[in-house]
Tab-separated table of C-alpha atoms in Angstrom:
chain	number	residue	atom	x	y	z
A	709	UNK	CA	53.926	70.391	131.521
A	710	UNK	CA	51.059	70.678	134.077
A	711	UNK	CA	49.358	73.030	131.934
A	712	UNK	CA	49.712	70.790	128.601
A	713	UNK	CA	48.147	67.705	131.144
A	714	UNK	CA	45.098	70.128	132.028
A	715	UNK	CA	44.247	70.981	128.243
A	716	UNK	CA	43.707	67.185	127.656
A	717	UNK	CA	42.010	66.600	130.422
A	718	UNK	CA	39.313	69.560	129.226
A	719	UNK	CA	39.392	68.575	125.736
A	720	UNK	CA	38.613	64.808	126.904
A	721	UNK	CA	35.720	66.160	129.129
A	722	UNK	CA	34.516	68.344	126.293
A	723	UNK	CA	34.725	65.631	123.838
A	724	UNK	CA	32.465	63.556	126.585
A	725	UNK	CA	29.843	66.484	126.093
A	726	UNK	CA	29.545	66.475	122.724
A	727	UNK	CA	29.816	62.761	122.042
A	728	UNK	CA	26.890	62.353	124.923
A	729	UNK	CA	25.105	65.309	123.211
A	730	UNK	CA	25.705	64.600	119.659
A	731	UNK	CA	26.571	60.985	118.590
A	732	UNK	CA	29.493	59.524	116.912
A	733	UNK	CA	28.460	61.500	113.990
A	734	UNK	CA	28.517	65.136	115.759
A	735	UNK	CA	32.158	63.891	117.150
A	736	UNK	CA	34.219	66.662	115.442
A	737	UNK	CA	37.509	68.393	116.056
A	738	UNK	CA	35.345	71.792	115.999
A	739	UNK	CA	32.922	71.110	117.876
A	740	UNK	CA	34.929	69.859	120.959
A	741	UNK	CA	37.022	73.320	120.552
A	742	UNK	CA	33.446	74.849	120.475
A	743	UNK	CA	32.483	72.865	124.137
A	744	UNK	CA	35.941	73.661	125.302
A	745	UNK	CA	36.030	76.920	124.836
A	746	UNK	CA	39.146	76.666	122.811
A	747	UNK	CA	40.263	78.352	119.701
A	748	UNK	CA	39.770	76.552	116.476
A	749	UNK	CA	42.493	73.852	115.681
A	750	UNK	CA	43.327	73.244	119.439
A	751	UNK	CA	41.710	69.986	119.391
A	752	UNK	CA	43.206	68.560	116.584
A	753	UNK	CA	46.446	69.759	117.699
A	754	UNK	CA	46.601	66.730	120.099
A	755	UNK	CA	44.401	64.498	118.558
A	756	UNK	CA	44.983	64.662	115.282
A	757	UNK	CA	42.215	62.217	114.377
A	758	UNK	CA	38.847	60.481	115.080
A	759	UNK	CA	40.305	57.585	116.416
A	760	UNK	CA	42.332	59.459	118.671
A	761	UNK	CA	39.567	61.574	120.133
A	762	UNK	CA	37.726	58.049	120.369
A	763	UNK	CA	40.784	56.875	122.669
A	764	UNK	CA	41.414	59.984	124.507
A	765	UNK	CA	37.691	59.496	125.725
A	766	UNK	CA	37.703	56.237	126.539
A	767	UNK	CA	41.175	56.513	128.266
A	768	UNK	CA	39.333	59.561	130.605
A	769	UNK	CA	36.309	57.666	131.146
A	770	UNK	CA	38.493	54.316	132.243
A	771	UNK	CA	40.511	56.695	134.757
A	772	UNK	CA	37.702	58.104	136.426
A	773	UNK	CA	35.792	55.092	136.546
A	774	UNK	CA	38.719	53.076	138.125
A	775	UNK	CA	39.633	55.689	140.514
A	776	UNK	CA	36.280	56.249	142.011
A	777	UNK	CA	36.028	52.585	142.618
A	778	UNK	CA	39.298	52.754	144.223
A	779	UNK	CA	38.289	55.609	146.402
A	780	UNK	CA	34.558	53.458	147.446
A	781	UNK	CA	37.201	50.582	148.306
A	782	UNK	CA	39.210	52.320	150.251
A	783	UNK	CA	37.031	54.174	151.810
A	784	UNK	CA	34.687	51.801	153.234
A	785	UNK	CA	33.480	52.582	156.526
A	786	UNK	CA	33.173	49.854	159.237
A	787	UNK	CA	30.017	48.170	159.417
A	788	UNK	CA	29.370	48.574	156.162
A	789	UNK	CA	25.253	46.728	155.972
A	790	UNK	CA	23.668	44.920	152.801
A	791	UNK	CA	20.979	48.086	152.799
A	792	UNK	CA	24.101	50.354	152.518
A	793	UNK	CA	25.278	48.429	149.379
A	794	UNK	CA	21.576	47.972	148.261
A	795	UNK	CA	21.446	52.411	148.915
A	796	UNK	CA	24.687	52.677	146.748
A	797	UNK	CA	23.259	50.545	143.751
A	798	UNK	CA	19.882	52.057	143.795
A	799	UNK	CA	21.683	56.096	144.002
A	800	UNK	CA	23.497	54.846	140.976
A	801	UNK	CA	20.472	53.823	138.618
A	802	UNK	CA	18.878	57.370	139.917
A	803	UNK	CA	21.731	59.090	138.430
A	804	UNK	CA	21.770	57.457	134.921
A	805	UNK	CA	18.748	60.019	134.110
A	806	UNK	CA	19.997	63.287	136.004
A	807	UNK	CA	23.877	64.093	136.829
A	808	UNK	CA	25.701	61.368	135.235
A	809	UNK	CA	23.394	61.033	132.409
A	810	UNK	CA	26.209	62.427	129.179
A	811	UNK	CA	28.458	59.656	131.299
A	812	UNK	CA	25.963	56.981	130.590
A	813	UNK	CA	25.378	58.171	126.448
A	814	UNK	CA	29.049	58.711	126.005
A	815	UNK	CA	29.814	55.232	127.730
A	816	UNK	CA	26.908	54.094	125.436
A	817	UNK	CA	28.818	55.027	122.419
A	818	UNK	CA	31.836	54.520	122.752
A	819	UNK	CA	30.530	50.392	123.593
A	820	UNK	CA	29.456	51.202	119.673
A	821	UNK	CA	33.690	52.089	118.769
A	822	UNK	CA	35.279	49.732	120.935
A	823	UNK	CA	33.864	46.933	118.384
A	824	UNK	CA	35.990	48.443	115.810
A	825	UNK	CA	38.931	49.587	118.299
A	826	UNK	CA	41.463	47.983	120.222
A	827	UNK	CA	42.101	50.749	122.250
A	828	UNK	CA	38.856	51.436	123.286
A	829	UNK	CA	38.114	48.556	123.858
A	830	UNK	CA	40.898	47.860	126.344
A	831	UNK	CA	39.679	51.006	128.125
A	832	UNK	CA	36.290	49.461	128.550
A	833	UNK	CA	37.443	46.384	129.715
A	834	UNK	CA	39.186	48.268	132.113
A	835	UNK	CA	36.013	49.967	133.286
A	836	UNK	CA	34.202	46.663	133.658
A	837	UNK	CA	36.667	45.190	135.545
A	838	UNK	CA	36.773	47.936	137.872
A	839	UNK	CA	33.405	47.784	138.457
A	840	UNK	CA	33.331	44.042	139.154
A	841	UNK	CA	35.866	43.900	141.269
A	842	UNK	CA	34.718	46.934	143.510
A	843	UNK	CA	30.896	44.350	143.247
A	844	UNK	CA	32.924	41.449	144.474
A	845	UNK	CA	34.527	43.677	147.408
A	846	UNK	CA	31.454	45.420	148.725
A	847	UNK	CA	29.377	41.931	148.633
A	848	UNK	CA	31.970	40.170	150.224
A	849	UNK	CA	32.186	43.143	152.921
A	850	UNK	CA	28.743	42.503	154.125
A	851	UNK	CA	28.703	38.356	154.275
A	852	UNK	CA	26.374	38.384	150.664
A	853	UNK	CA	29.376	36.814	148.203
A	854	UNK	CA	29.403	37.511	144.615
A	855	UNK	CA	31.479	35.473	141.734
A	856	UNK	CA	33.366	37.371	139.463
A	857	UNK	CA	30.251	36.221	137.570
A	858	UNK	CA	27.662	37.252	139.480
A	859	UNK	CA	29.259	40.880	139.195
A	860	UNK	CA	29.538	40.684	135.872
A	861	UNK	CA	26.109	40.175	135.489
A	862	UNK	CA	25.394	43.264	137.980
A	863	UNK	CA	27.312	45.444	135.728
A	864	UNK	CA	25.663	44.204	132.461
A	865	UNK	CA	22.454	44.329	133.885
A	866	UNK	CA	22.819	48.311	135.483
A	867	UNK	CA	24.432	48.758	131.617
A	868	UNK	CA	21.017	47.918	129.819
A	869	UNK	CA	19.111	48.968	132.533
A	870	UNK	CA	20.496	52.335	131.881
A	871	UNK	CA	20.100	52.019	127.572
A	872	UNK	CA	16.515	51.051	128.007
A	873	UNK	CA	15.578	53.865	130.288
A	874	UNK	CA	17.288	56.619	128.253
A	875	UNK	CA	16.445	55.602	125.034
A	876	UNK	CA	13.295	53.905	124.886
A	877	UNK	CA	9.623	56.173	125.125
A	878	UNK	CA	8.272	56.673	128.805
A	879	UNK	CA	5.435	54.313	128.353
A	880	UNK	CA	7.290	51.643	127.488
A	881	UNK	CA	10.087	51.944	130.331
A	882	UNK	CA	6.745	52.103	132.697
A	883	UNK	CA	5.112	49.008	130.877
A	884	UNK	CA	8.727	46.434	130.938
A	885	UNK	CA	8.682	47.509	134.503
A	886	UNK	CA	11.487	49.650	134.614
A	887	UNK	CA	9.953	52.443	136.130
A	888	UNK	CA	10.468	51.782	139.457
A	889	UNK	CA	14.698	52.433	140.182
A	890	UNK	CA	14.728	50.486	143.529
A	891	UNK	CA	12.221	47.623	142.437
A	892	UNK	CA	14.808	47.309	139.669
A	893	UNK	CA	17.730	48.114	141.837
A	894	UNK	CA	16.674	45.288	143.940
A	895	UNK	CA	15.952	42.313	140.852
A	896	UNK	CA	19.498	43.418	139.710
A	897	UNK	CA	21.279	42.786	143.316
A	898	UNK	CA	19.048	39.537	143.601
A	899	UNK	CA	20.726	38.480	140.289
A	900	UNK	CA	23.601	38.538	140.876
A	901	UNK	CA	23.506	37.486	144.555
A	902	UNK	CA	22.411	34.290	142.865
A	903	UNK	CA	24.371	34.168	140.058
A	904	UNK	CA	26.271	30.770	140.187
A	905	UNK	CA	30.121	30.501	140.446
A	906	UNK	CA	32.097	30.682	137.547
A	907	UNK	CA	35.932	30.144	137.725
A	908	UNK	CA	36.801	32.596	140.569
A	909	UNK	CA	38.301	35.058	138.895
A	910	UNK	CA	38.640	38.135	141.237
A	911	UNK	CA	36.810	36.654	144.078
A	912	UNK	CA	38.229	37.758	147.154
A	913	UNK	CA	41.003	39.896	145.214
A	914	UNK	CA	40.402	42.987	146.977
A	915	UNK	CA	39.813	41.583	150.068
């Protein structure tokens, strides 16, 4: 059984590759056996469609994404400062281009499928929540309070941050001002910072 739980895990991470790589369109049962390294027909033996492969992705991206935020919750150190939060935020938009750059393309298109499927949808939620919630923790942790809100808009904002930065041409990214990571890093915290209360939802959850 722990074997059969590995081969979806690699298949997922494959299909991450090529979706990042290739598009909805390149999204193939052969081609994710090609990334895997697995012979021909092993992918669709346990996803027997698109819309599985589609779920199976956004089911491995919402489990990462929820467990490292668990892990940066728990693992808080004391005396956690503002700069240290402001440092985390900032790492993050540097990694968008370089290591977790397929994350950011896959993520990108499966936001695409999950306006067409329930499933993935509910994964992405999942991911956003996560995301928030770990915002509404960390800003809470060093006397700056966020709304549910104002992390909301944090997460939006380091979303299309991200799009505009991978997909748009160089001298345009430079021209909008979105050349500078920390500069933008910074305008992004401010926002939401000052982002006014909504309902409450998750604030002080975690705490």
């Amino acid at each position: 059984m722990p074997q059969r739980r590995n081969r979806r895990v690699q298949l997922a991470d494959a299909a991450i590759e090529v979706l990042a790589r290739d598009g909805g369109r390149g999204l193939t049962h052969r081609a994710v056996d090609r990334e895997a390294g697995f012979p021909e027909g092993t992918t669709k033996n346990y996803h027997p469609n698109r819309d599985s492969l589609y779920v199976a992705i956004a089911r491995r991206m919402a489990d990462q994404q929820t467990a490292a935020m668990r892990r940066l919750r728990e693992n808080m150190p004391e005396g956690v400062s503002a700069d240290d939060v402001r440092a985390l935020y900032l790492a993050m938009l540097r990694r968008m281009a370089g290591a977790a750059r397929s994350q950011f393309l896959a993520l990108f298109e499966l936001q695409l499928e999950g306006v067409r499927n329930p499933q993935v949808r509910s994964a992405l939620g999942e991911m956003t929540l996560a995301g928030v919630d770990s915002a509404v923790t960390l800003h809470a942790a060093v006397g700056e309070p966020i709304s549910a809100r104002g992390g909301g808009l944090l997460e939006a904002g380091m979303m299309g941050v991200a799009m505009s930065v991978l997909s748009l041409p160089d001298d345009v990214v430079g021209r909008i001002g979105f050349g500078d990571p920390d500069e933008l890093g910074r305008s992004l915290l401010g926002m939401a910072v000052d982002a006014e209360p909504a309902d409450g939802l998750l604030r002080g959850q975690a705490s």
